Amino acid sequence: MARIAVIGAGMGAMAAAARLAVAGHQVAVFERGATHGGAVRRLERDGFSFDTGPGLLHLPAVYRDLFLKTGREPLESCVELSQVDPASRHVFADGTAVSLPNASRAGVLAALDEALGAGAGERWSALVGRAREAWDATRRPLLEEPLWQDWRVLGRDPYPAVRRRGLFGRGKGPTTATLAEVARRELADPRLIALLESHALAYGFDPRSAPASAAVLPYMEQTFGSWYARGGMRALADALYARCLARKVEFAFGAEVTRIVEKGGAATGVELADGQTAAAEFVVAGIDPARLPALLDGREPYGPDDVRPQAGPGDRATGRLTVCLALRGAREAGAVHRTVVHAADRAAELAGVFGDGDGQRPSCARPTVTVLRPDDAATRPDDGHEAVTLTATVAPPGPDGRLEGEAVEAAADRLTEVAEAAVPGLRERVLWREVLPPAADALVPGPALAGRDGRFLRPGNRTRIPGLYVVGGWSHPGGGLAHSGMSGALVAGLIVNGDDWHGST
């Protein structure tokens, strides 16, 4: 039995902690904040509750496996999960709307044909079919195995729009097509293009620079479905925390780690802000790997040939604005759980969020807004009220880490105005609202993607410092609820089975 110190209580860190505890290790988690769950947060006020992090789960098998491997009670006995159907409704700039059924390729094809015209569904279905080829080619190295030492092979885009030989087109050179180029070439219809690009935008990726392999994002959602936890997705974090406690994982909150202790070149524990030291044979850092040198007296945990932490595309380039609305009046029959209201001018939106190529970010009057309206009595004081959450991907926080003042309130007004396309009469129903501006410590990275010379990969879970591992959304295989859970499984596998472990079979 080894002593293991885990830095942070995010979803990836807790997933690793639970698995390591079941393997017989003594695990202690040190979290500088007051609670667990990382970005999976909840706002509660006056009987209303809102998810202020992820609003849906798209790969529930990750957490089903985690709960199965760490105890007798399956996930569904701890969290009430239900499929969201329709999975989403999309309102486009021209006023066209379409509701897409959950986990039904044939149903999506029919819905798109009916709403957008004959042939629209087939074009979308063909693209998703090619995305499946990219998924099949990269699923193991990107999700189920530690990052390959020869990670540069993942820099070749597996999306088969341009036919090449071999797993990643060896011998033909890397594909340079971006998601935006694929969208224009294969979809043509601006509404289908908006549909595809909105999946990238939701993860903070710029479709103008994201690889074509980003088409796996709608593939994952359409194939594995969209799932909601009763009481909000925070219920999943609570259940994982309870599982950790049941497996005797120890938690210390308000415990900031200020240094990773080393001896003989290996990690041997952590030092806290209050001066206490916790010895350990292994240290698992559930933080952005870019923060590690500050905890290692300036020592770099990755070598020059590794995927290095950096402010690359889709990383620290965006923020997320959230508006929580407490509404008077009942949720109408037939209301859709999730509606995406697309920007009137996508080019202006992308320039405003990511820049226009000259380093400028012109303001966007009407961004793409995601409207979440769960039919969940646990989120509202009674059936005469409703809790609605609005989110939009926006430009990054300012130098102080937050966007504040009149600019944020004006942006929240715009989100509310746009959301009326999903909730008629919305502004007249508002009792109160809470605006959560994008904060530097709350940014969530997107999942790892193949292509673009590896710029969308995440640093490996094992570092070059013996005994030090990294877990969570900023490391392999990237961000999102499911990917963080996979990261925890990979780190636990490396510690339990050794650094030559190649992943699950």
Short mmCIF file of C-alpha atoms in Angstrom, two decimals:
data_model
loop_
_atom_site.label_atom_id
_atom_site.label_comp_id
_atom_site.label_asym_id
_atom_site.label_seq_id
_atom_site.Cartn_x
_atom_site.Cartn_y
_atom_site.Cartn_z
CA MET A 1 0.00 0.00 0.00
CA ALA A 2 1.36 3.39 -1.03
CA ARG A 3 0.53 6.85 0.27
CA ILE A 4 -0.79 9.03 -2.53
CA ALA A 5 -1.31 12.81 -2.35
CA VAL A 6 -3.82 14.25 -4.80
CA ILE A 7 -3.80 17.99 -5.53
CA GLY A 8 -7.33 19.24 -6.21
CA ALA A 9 -10.78 17.69 -5.92
CA GLY A 10 -11.98 18.04 -9.51
CA MET A 11 -13.73 15.22 -11.35
CA GLY A 12 -10.55 13.72 -12.82
CA ALA A 13 -8.75 13.89 -9.49
CA MET A 14 -11.63 12.22 -7.63
CA ALA A 15 -11.95 9.56 -10.34
CA ALA A 16 -8.27 8.69 -9.88
CA ALA A 17 -8.57 8.83 -6.07
CA ALA A 18 -11.50 6.40 -5.96
CA ARG A 19 -9.79 3.89 -8.25
CA LEU A 20 -6.50 4.11 -6.35
CA ALA A 21 -8.22 3.64 -2.99
CA VAL A 22 -9.97 0.50 -4.25
CA ALA A 23 -6.56 -0.79 -5.35
CA GLY A 24 -5.49 -0.64 -1.70
CA HIS A 25 -3.64 2.68 -1.56
CA GLN A 26 -3.94 5.35 1.13
CA VAL A 27 -5.21 8.43 -0.69
CA ALA A 28 -5.41 12.01 0.63
CA VAL A 29 -6.89 14.86 -1.45
CA PHE A 30 -5.83 18.47 -0.83
CA GLU A 31 -8.23 21.05 -2.28
CA ARG A 32 -7.58 24.78 -1.93
CA GLY A 33 -11.27 25.60 -2.37
CA ALA A 34 -14.18 24.92 -0.07
CA THR A 35 -15.78 22.06 -1.98
CA HIS A 36 -15.30 19.25 -4.46
CA GLY A 37 -16.20 18.91 -8.14
CA GLY A 38 -13.95 21.47 -9.82
CA ALA A 39 -15.86 23.08 -12.68
CA VAL A 40 -19.00 21.03 -11.94
CA ARG A 41 -20.66 23.70 -9.85
CA ARG A 42 -24.13 24.61 -8.68
CA LEU A 43 -25.73 27.94 -7.79
CA GLU A 44 -28.60 27.81 -5.28
CA ARG A 45 -30.84 30.68 -4.26
CA ASP A 46 -34.46 31.04 -3.08
CA GLY A 47 -35.33 27.44 -3.92
CA PHE A 48 -33.81 27.62 -7.42
CA SER A 49 -30.70 25.71 -8.46
CA PHE A 50 -28.59 26.01 -11.61
CA ASP A 51 -25.73 24.08 -13.17
CA THR A 52 -22.92 26.59 -13.68
CA GLY A 53 -20.57 24.04 -15.24
CA PRO A 54 -21.38 21.18 -17.61
CA GLY A 55 -25.11 20.83 -18.16
CA LEU A 56 -25.18 17.38 -19.79
CA LEU A 57 -23.19 14.15 -19.95
CA HIS A 58 -22.46 12.59 -23.35
CA LEU A 59 -20.53 9.42 -22.49
CA PRO A 60 -22.16 7.92 -19.40
CA ALA A 61 -20.26 4.64 -19.89
CA VAL A 62 -17.17 6.33 -18.41
CA TYR A 63 -18.88 6.87 -15.06
CA ARG A 64 -20.74 3.57 -15.20
CA ASP A 65 -17.36 1.85 -15.43
CA LEU A 66 -15.94 4.01 -12.63
CA PHE A 67 -18.77 3.20 -10.22
CA LEU A 68 -18.72 -0.47 -11.18
CA LYS A 69 -14.97 -0.73 -10.54
CA THR A 70 -15.05 1.16 -7.22
CA GLY A 71 -18.03 -0.41 -5.43
CA ARG A 72 -21.05 -2.64 -5.55
CA GLU A 73 -23.57 0.13 -6.25
CA PRO A 74 -23.85 0.99 -9.95
CA LEU A 75 -24.01 4.58 -11.14
CA GLU A 76 -27.77 4.56 -11.60
CA SER A 77 -28.31 3.61 -7.97
CA CYS A 78 -26.39 6.74 -6.92
CA VAL A 79 -27.49 9.22 -9.61
CA GLU A 80 -30.81 9.34 -11.45
CA LEU A 81 -29.76 9.68 -15.08
CA SER A 82 -32.18 10.17 -17.94
CA GLN A 83 -31.78 10.66 -21.67
CA VAL A 84 -32.71 14.10 -22.94
CA ASP A 85 -35.07 13.80 -25.89
CA PRO A 86 -34.95 15.68 -28.13
CA ALA A 87 -31.23 16.00 -27.55
CA SER A 88 -31.30 19.62 -28.70
CA ARG A 89 -33.27 22.19 -30.63
CA HIS A 90 -31.45 24.58 -32.95
CA VAL A 91 -32.74 27.97 -33.98
CA PHE A 92 -30.78 29.39 -36.90
CA ALA A 93 -30.19 32.95 -37.99
CA ASP A 94 -32.92 32.83 -40.65
CA GLY A 95 -35.50 31.69 -38.09
CA THR A 96 -35.48 28.04 -39.16
CA ALA A 97 -35.68 25.63 -36.22
CA VAL A 98 -35.06 21.90 -35.93
CA SER A 99 -35.29 19.48 -33.01
CA LEU A 100 -32.78 16.61 -33.14
CA PRO A 101 -33.76 13.32 -31.50
CA ASN A 102 -31.43 11.68 -28.99
CA ALA A 103 -29.00 9.01 -30.19
CA SER A 104 -30.82 8.33 -33.50
CA ARG A 105 -28.89 8.81 -36.72
CA ALA A 106 -31.96 8.02 -38.82
CA GLY A 107 -34.09 10.36 -36.73
CA VAL A 108 -31.61 13.21 -37.10
CA LEU A 109 -31.46 12.67 -40.88
CA ALA A 110 -35.25 12.82 -41.15
CA ALA A 111 -35.53 15.89 -38.90
CA LEU A 112 -32.93 17.82 -40.90
CA ASP A 113 -34.56 16.90 -44.21
CA GLU A 114 -37.93 18.08 -42.96
CA ALA A 115 -36.67 21.35 -41.49
CA LEU A 116 -33.89 22.33 -43.91
CA GLY A 117 -34.95 20.63 -47.14
CA ALA A 118 -34.36 17.35 -48.93
CA GLY A 119 -30.72 16.30 -48.93
CA ALA A 120 -29.73 18.22 -45.79
CA GLY A 121 -30.01 15.13 -43.61
CA GLU A 122 -27.99 13.01 -46.00
CA ARG A 123 -25.16 15.55 -46.16
CA TRP A 124 -25.04 15.74 -42.37
CA SER A 125 -25.24 11.96 -42.02
CA ALA A 126 -22.38 11.49 -44.48
CA LEU A 127 -20.19 13.87 -42.50
CA VAL A 128 -21.02 12.11 -39.24
CA GLY A 129 -20.18 8.81 -40.93
CA ARG A 130 -16.73 10.12 -41.83
CA ALA A 131 -16.37 11.42 -38.28
CA ARG A 132 -17.00 7.86 -37.10
CA GLU A 133 -13.95 6.74 -39.08
CA ALA A 134 -11.89 9.40 -37.30
CA TRP A 135 -13.34 8.26 -33.95
CA ASP A 136 -12.54 4.61 -34.63
CA ALA A 137 -8.97 5.48 -35.67
CA THR A 138 -8.18 7.58 -32.60
CA ARG A 139 -10.43 6.29 -29.82
CA ARG A 140 -7.79 4.12 -28.17
CA PRO A 141 -4.76 6.45 -28.39
CA LEU A 142 -6.78 9.53 -27.48
CA LEU A 143 -9.09 8.14 -24.80
CA GLU A 144 -8.10 4.69 -23.55
CA GLU A 145 -4.30 4.71 -23.49
CA PRO A 146 -1.63 6.93 -21.95
CA LEU A 147 -0.33 9.45 -24.45
CA TRP A 148 2.02 7.71 -26.84
CA GLN A 149 5.70 8.52 -26.60
CA ASP A 150 5.55 8.92 -30.36
CA TRP A 151 2.65 11.35 -30.03
CA ARG A 152 3.47 13.11 -33.30
CA VAL A 153 1.62 10.42 -35.23
CA LEU A 154 -1.51 11.91 -33.68
CA GLY A 155 -0.64 15.17 -35.37
CA ARG A 156 -1.94 13.67 -38.62
CA ASP A 157 -5.65 14.26 -38.97
CA PRO A 158 -7.62 11.00 -39.29
CA TYR A 159 -10.69 12.65 -40.80
CA PRO A 160 -11.08 10.90 -44.17
CA ALA A 161 -12.35 13.76 -46.31
CA VAL A 162 -9.05 13.49 -48.18
CA ARG A 163 -8.35 9.80 -48.71
CA ARG A 164 -4.96 8.63 -47.49
CA ARG A 165 -3.34 5.29 -46.77
CA GLY A 166 -2.81 3.90 -43.28
CA LEU A 167 -4.13 4.59 -39.82
CA PHE A 168 -3.20 8.27 -39.85
CA GLY A 169 -2.26 8.61 -43.50
CA ARG A 170 1.43 7.76 -43.02
CA GLY A 171 3.53 8.73 -45.97
CA LYS A 172 1.09 11.36 -47.21
CA GLY A 173 1.82 14.13 -44.74
CA PRO A 174 -0.54 15.81 -42.28
CA THR A 175 -3.96 17.02 -43.30
CA THR A 176 -4.23 20.78 -43.01
CA ALA A 177 -8.00 21.07 -43.46
CA THR A 178 -9.79 22.87 -40.66
CA LEU A 179 -13.26 22.12 -39.40
CA ALA A 180 -14.54 25.29 -41.08
CA GLU A 181 -13.12 24.19 -44.43
CA VAL A 182 -14.70 20.76 -44.10
CA ALA A 183 -18.01 22.39 -43.21
CA ARG A 184 -17.99 24.62 -46.28
CA ARG A 185 -16.92 21.82 -48.61
CA GLU A 186 -19.20 19.05 -47.37
CA LEU A 187 -22.26 20.78 -45.94
CA ALA A 188 -22.73 23.93 -48.04
CA ASP A 189 -25.96 24.97 -46.28
CA PRO A 190 -25.08 27.78 -43.81
CA ARG A 191 -27.44 26.27 -41.25
CA LEU A 192 -25.67 22.91 -41.34
CA ILE A 193 -22.36 24.74 -41.14
CA ALA A 194 -23.60 26.59 -38.05
CA LEU A 195 -24.74 23.29 -36.55
CA LEU A 196 -21.31 21.71 -36.99
CA GLU A 197 -19.31 24.73 -35.90
CA SER A 198 -21.44 25.24 -32.79
CA HIS A 199 -20.16 21.94 -31.38
CA ALA A 200 -16.58 23.22 -31.64
CA LEU A 201 -17.50 26.63 -30.25
CA ALA A 202 -19.17 25.05 -27.21
CA TYR A 203 -15.80 23.51 -26.26
CA GLY A 204 -13.91 26.74 -26.86
CA PHE A 205 -12.49 25.68 -30.23
CA ASP A 206 -12.24 28.09 -33.14
CA PRO A 207 -13.57 26.16 -36.18
CA ARG A 208 -11.31 28.27 -38.39
CA SER A 209 -8.24 26.64 -36.79
CA ALA A 210 -9.58 23.43 -35.22
CA PRO A 211 -8.68 20.24 -37.12
CA ALA A 212 -11.21 18.42 -39.25
CA SER A 213 -11.17 15.67 -36.61
CA ALA A 214 -13.27 17.99 -34.40
CA ALA A 215 -16.18 16.45 -36.32
CA VAL A 216 -15.99 13.68 -33.70
CA LEU A 217 -17.67 16.09 -31.23
CA PRO A 218 -21.15 15.91 -32.84
CA TYR A 219 -20.50 12.24 -33.59
CA MET A 220 -20.03 11.47 -29.89
CA GLU A 221 -23.16 13.37 -28.91
CA GLN A 222 -25.31 11.87 -31.65
CA THR A 223 -24.06 8.32 -31.07
CA PHE A 224 -23.89 8.05 -27.28
CA GLY A 225 -26.69 10.45 -26.47
CA SER A 226 -27.18 13.35 -24.06
CA TRP A 227 -27.89 12.52 -20.43
CA TYR A 228 -29.05 14.62 -17.49
CA ALA A 229 -28.78 13.93 -13.76
CA ARG A 230 -31.81 14.75 -11.61
CA GLY A 231 -30.98 17.75 -9.48
CA GLY A 232 -28.41 18.89 -12.02
CA MET A 233 -25.01 17.60 -13.06
CA ARG A 234 -23.62 18.59 -9.68
CA ALA A 235 -25.36 15.43 -8.44
CA LEU A 236 -22.75 13.43 -10.35
CA ALA A 237 -19.93 15.24 -8.55
CA ASP A 238 -21.66 14.66 -5.21
CA ALA A 239 -22.04 10.96 -5.95
CA LEU A 240 -18.36 10.63 -6.89
CA TYR A 241 -17.33 12.46 -3.72
CA ALA A 242 -19.52 10.10 -1.67
CA ARG A 243 -17.93 7.11 -3.43
CA CYS A 244 -14.46 8.42 -2.55
CA LEU A 245 -15.46 8.79 1.11
CA ALA A 246 -16.88 5.27 1.11
CA ARG A 247 -13.52 4.01 -0.16
CA LYS A 248 -11.75 5.84 2.71
CA VAL A 249 -10.27 8.67 0.65
CA GLU A 250 -9.40 11.58 2.95
CA PHE A 251 -10.23 15.15 1.93
CA ALA A 252 -8.77 18.41 3.22
CA PHE A 253 -10.52 21.57 2.00
CA GLY A 254 -9.03 25.04 2.25
CA ALA A 255 -5.69 23.25 1.91
CA GLU A 256 -3.60 24.94 -0.77
CA VAL A 257 -0.56 23.06 -2.00
CA THR A 258 2.32 25.50 -2.44
CA ARG A 259 5.11 23.07 -3.24
CA ILE A 260 5.67 19.52 -4.43
CA VAL A 261 8.35 18.00 -2.22
CA GLU A 262 11.16 16.14 -3.99
CA LYS A 263 13.93 13.86 -2.83
CA GLY A 264 16.47 12.25 -5.08
CA GLY A 265 14.73 13.75 -8.10
CA ALA A 266 11.40 12.06 -7.31
CA ALA A 267 8.15 13.49 -5.93
CA THR A 268 7.84 12.51 -2.26
CA GLY A 269 4.92 14.61 -1.00
CA VAL A 270 3.35 18.04 -0.88
CA GLU A 271 3.80 21.14 1.25
CA LEU A 272 0.75 23.22 2.20
CA ALA A 273 0.31 26.95 2.63
CA ASP A 274 0.20 26.55 6.41
CA GLY A 275 3.65 24.93 6.37
CA GLN A 276 2.51 21.35 6.92
CA THR A 277 4.00 18.61 4.78
CA ALA A 278 2.26 15.41 3.68
CA ALA A 279 4.63 12.64 2.66
CA ALA A 280 3.67 10.39 -0.24
CA GLU A 281 5.14 7.84 -2.61
CA PHE A 282 3.09 9.31 -5.46
CA VAL A 283 1.70 12.80 -6.16
CA VAL A 284 -1.27 13.22 -8.52
CA ALA A 285 -1.75 16.84 -9.61
CA GLY A 286 -5.31 17.61 -10.68
CA ILE A 287 -4.32 21.06 -11.94
CA ASP A 288 -3.24 22.76 -15.14
CA PRO A 289 0.25 21.34 -15.89
CA ALA A 290 1.37 24.89 -16.68
CA ARG A 291 1.23 25.52 -12.90
CA LEU A 292 3.60 22.68 -12.05
CA PRO A 293 6.95 24.54 -12.41
CA ALA A 294 5.80 27.00 -9.73
CA LEU A 295 5.27 24.04 -7.38
CA LEU A 296 8.59 22.45 -8.36
CA ASP A 297 10.93 25.38 -7.64
CA GLY A 298 10.98 26.18 -11.34
CA ARG A 299 11.75 22.66 -12.51
CA GLU A 300 10.04 21.63 -15.75
CA PRO A 301 8.11 18.35 -15.44
CA TYR A 302 8.08 17.72 -19.21
CA GLY A 303 10.95 17.29 -21.62
CA PRO A 304 11.48 19.14 -24.91
CA ASP A 305 10.07 16.19 -26.88
CA ASP A 306 6.85 15.97 -24.84
CA VAL A 307 3.53 17.69 -25.48
CA ARG A 308 4.07 20.85 -23.46
CA PRO A 309 1.48 22.96 -21.59
CA GLN A 310 0.91 26.08 -23.63
CA ALA A 311 -1.66 28.72 -24.45
CA GLY A 312 -2.56 27.15 -27.75
CA PRO A 313 -5.75 27.11 -29.84
CA GLY A 314 -8.79 26.27 -27.79
CA ASP A 315 -6.88 26.39 -24.49
CA ARG A 316 -6.82 29.71 -22.72
CA ALA A 317 -8.28 31.57 -25.68
CA THR A 318 -11.90 31.75 -24.52
CA GLY A 319 -14.16 32.26 -21.54
CA ARG A 320 -17.73 31.32 -20.69
CA LEU A 321 -20.47 33.73 -19.69
CA THR A 322 -23.29 32.19 -17.65
CA VAL A 323 -26.62 33.82 -16.78
CA CYS A 324 -28.88 32.08 -14.24
CA LEU A 325 -32.51 33.16 -14.53
CA ALA A 326 -35.21 32.59 -11.93
CA LEU A 327 -38.51 32.77 -13.78
CA ARG A 328 -42.09 33.19 -12.65
CA GLY A 329 -44.57 30.98 -14.45
CA ALA A 330 -44.59 27.27 -15.18
CA ARG A 331 -42.46 25.57 -17.79
CA GLU A 332 -44.78 25.04 -20.75
CA ALA A 333 -45.63 21.58 -21.98
CA GLY A 334 -43.30 20.39 -24.70
CA ALA A 335 -40.47 22.75 -23.80
CA VAL A 336 -37.07 21.44 -24.92
CA HIS A 337 -34.33 20.82 -22.37
CA ARG A 338 -31.57 22.37 -24.50
CA THR A 339 -31.92 24.94 -27.27
CA VAL A 340 -29.03 26.46 -29.19
CA VAL A 341 -29.86 29.86 -30.67
CA HIS A 342 -27.25 30.52 -33.34
CA ALA A 343 -25.53 33.82 -33.95
CA ALA A 344 -26.94 36.06 -36.65
CA ASP A 345 -23.42 36.70 -37.97
CA ARG A 346 -21.11 33.73 -37.33
CA ALA A 347 -18.04 35.46 -38.83
CA ALA A 348 -18.50 38.42 -36.49
CA GLU A 349 -18.98 36.07 -33.54
CA LEU A 350 -15.79 34.14 -34.24
CA ALA A 351 -13.83 37.36 -34.68
CA GLY A 352 -15.21 38.67 -31.40
CA VAL A 353 -14.35 35.51 -29.46
CA PHE A 354 -11.06 34.45 -31.03
CA GLY A 355 -9.83 37.54 -32.82
CA ASP A 356 -9.93 38.73 -36.40
CA GLY A 357 -6.38 37.83 -37.36
CA ASP A 358 -4.98 41.24 -36.44
CA GLY A 359 -5.20 40.71 -32.69
CA GLN A 360 -8.49 42.58 -32.42
CA ARG A 361 -11.73 41.24 -30.91
CA PRO A 362 -14.63 43.33 -32.21
CA SER A 363 -17.80 43.04 -30.16
CA CYS A 364 -20.53 40.68 -31.32
CA ALA A 365 -24.09 41.91 -30.87
CA ARG A 366 -25.78 38.49 -30.85
CA PRO A 367 -23.63 35.50 -29.88
CA THR A 368 -24.62 31.85 -30.04
CA VAL A 369 -26.52 31.12 -26.82
CA THR A 370 -27.25 27.73 -25.27
CA VAL A 371 -30.46 27.69 -23.24
CA LEU A 372 -30.93 24.93 -20.65
CA ARG A 373 -34.45 24.33 -19.32
CA PRO A 374 -34.44 21.05 -17.37
CA ASP A 375 -37.86 19.60 -16.52
CA ASP A 376 -36.69 18.90 -12.97
CA ALA A 377 -38.70 19.77 -9.87
CA ALA A 378 -35.46 19.71 -7.86
CA THR A 379 -34.28 22.88 -9.65
CA ARG A 380 -37.24 25.13 -8.74
CA PRO A 381 -39.22 26.03 -5.64
CA ASP A 382 -42.52 24.80 -7.13
CA ASP A 383 -44.21 24.10 -10.46
CA GLY A 384 -45.18 27.76 -10.78
CA HIS A 385 -41.55 28.73 -11.40
CA GLU A 386 -38.69 27.70 -13.66
CA ALA A 387 -34.89 27.74 -13.52
CA VAL A 388 -33.18 28.56 -16.83
CA THR A 389 -29.45 28.77 -17.54
CA LEU A 390 -27.95 30.68 -20.47
CA THR A 391 -24.35 30.23 -21.59
CA ALA A 392 -22.18 31.62 -24.36
CA THR A 393 -18.55 31.23 -25.33
CA VAL A 394 -16.96 34.67 -25.11
CA ALA A 395 -13.60 36.37 -25.30
CA PRO A 396 -11.16 35.52 -22.50
CA PRO A 397 -11.09 37.18 -19.08
CA GLY A 398 -9.11 40.36 -18.60
CA PRO A 399 -5.68 40.68 -16.96
CA ASP A 400 -7.19 40.48 -13.48
CA GLY A 401 -8.91 37.20 -14.33
CA ARG A 402 -12.46 38.53 -14.55
CA LEU A 403 -14.71 40.61 -16.75
CA GLU A 404 -16.81 42.90 -14.59
CA GLY A 405 -19.07 45.89 -14.52
CA GLU A 406 -21.31 47.33 -17.17
CA ALA A 407 -19.77 45.32 -20.00
CA VAL A 408 -20.74 42.04 -18.38
CA GLU A 409 -24.26 43.24 -17.54
CA ALA A 410 -24.71 44.43 -21.12
CA ALA A 411 -23.53 41.07 -22.41
CA ALA A 412 -25.99 39.33 -20.08
CA ASP A 413 -28.75 41.53 -21.48
CA ARG A 414 -27.82 40.40 -25.00
CA LEU A 415 -27.87 36.74 -23.98
CA THR A 416 -31.31 37.19 -22.44
CA GLU A 417 -32.62 38.94 -25.55
CA VAL A 418 -31.27 36.18 -27.82
CA ALA A 419 -32.72 33.47 -25.56
CA GLU A 420 -36.26 34.69 -26.19
CA ALA A 421 -36.11 32.66 -29.40
CA ALA A 422 -36.13 29.62 -27.10
CA VAL A 423 -38.30 30.97 -24.27
CA PRO A 424 -40.99 33.33 -25.59
CA GLY A 425 -41.69 36.22 -23.22
CA LEU A 426 -38.56 35.42 -21.26
CA ARG A 427 -37.70 38.94 -20.10
CA GLU A 428 -41.17 39.54 -18.65
CA ARG A 429 -40.88 36.37 -16.56
CA VAL A 430 -37.56 37.14 -14.86
CA LEU A 431 -37.74 37.40 -11.06
CA TRP A 432 -34.02 37.81 -10.66
CA ARG A 433 -30.79 36.81 -12.34
CA GLU A 434 -27.24 35.95 -11.37
CA VAL A 435 -24.51 36.73 -13.88
CA LEU A 436 -21.32 34.68 -13.70
CA PRO A 437 -18.62 36.34 -15.81
CA PRO A 438 -15.78 34.28 -17.24
CA ALA A 439 -13.04 33.78 -14.67
CA ALA A 440 -9.49 32.61 -15.29
CA ASP A 441 -9.77 29.91 -12.61
CA ALA A 442 -12.99 28.52 -14.09
CA LEU A 443 -11.97 27.98 -17.71
CA VAL A 444 -12.61 24.47 -18.97
CA PRO A 445 -10.48 23.13 -21.84
CA GLY A 446 -11.86 21.08 -24.67
CA PRO A 447 -11.04 17.41 -25.32
CA ALA A 448 -7.87 16.36 -27.08
CA LEU A 449 -8.09 16.20 -30.87
CA ALA A 450 -5.86 14.56 -33.47
CA GLY A 451 -4.42 16.64 -36.30
CA ARG A 452 -2.87 20.07 -36.78
CA ASP A 453 0.60 18.73 -35.85
CA GLY A 454 -0.50 17.85 -32.32
CA ARG A 455 -1.44 21.38 -31.25
CA PHE A 456 -4.73 20.11 -29.84
CA LEU A 457 -3.21 17.35 -27.73
CA ARG A 458 -2.80 17.63 -23.94
CA PRO A 459 0.32 16.93 -21.86
CA GLY A 460 0.73 13.30 -20.86
CA ASN A 461 -0.47 12.03 -17.49
CA ARG A 462 3.00 10.82 -16.50
CA THR A 463 5.71 13.41 -16.17
CA ARG A 464 9.47 13.02 -16.32
CA ILE A 465 9.64 13.36 -12.54
CA PRO A 466 9.29 9.89 -10.97
CA GLY A 467 6.19 9.63 -8.82
CA LEU A 468 4.47 12.74 -10.28
CA TYR A 469 1.35 12.36 -12.42
CA VAL A 470 -1.14 14.84 -13.85
CA VAL A 471 -4.90 14.32 -14.12
CA GLY A 472 -7.94 16.30 -15.25
CA GLY A 473 -9.07 18.39 -18.17
CA TRP A 474 -5.78 20.20 -18.79
CA SER A 475 -3.95 16.90 -19.30
CA HIS A 476 -4.49 13.90 -21.57
CA PRO A 477 -7.16 13.22 -22.88
CA GLY A 478 -8.56 16.73 -22.30
CA GLY A 479 -11.58 18.46 -20.83
CA GLY A 480 -15.22 17.62 -20.36
CA LEU A 481 -16.97 15.37 -17.86
CA ALA A 482 -16.32 12.12 -19.69
CA HIS A 483 -12.74 12.93 -20.65
CA SER A 484 -11.86 13.91 -17.09
CA GLY A 485 -13.19 10.56 -15.91
CA MET A 486 -11.02 8.82 -18.52
CA SER A 487 -8.01 10.80 -17.31
CA GLY A 488 -8.58 9.48 -13.79
CA ALA A 489 -8.70 5.91 -15.09
CA LEU A 490 -5.42 6.39 -16.98
CA VAL A 491 -3.55 7.82 -13.99
CA ALA A 492 -4.79 5.07 -11.71
CA GLY A 493 -3.74 2.49 -14.30
CA LEU A 494 -0.23 3.94 -14.54
CA ILE A 495 0.28 3.96 -10.76
CA VAL A 496 -1.20 0.52 -10.15
CA ASN A 497 0.37 -1.23 -13.15
CA GLY A 498 3.54 0.80 -13.72
CA ASP A 499 4.66 3.33 -16.30
CA ASP A 500 4.91 0.69 -19.02
CA TRP A 501 1.16 0.08 -18.83
CA HIS A 502 -0.51 0.65 -22.20
CA GLY A 503 -4.11 1.08 -21.20
CA SER A 504 -7.26 -1.00 -20.97
CA THR A 505 -7.88 -3.89 -23.31
#
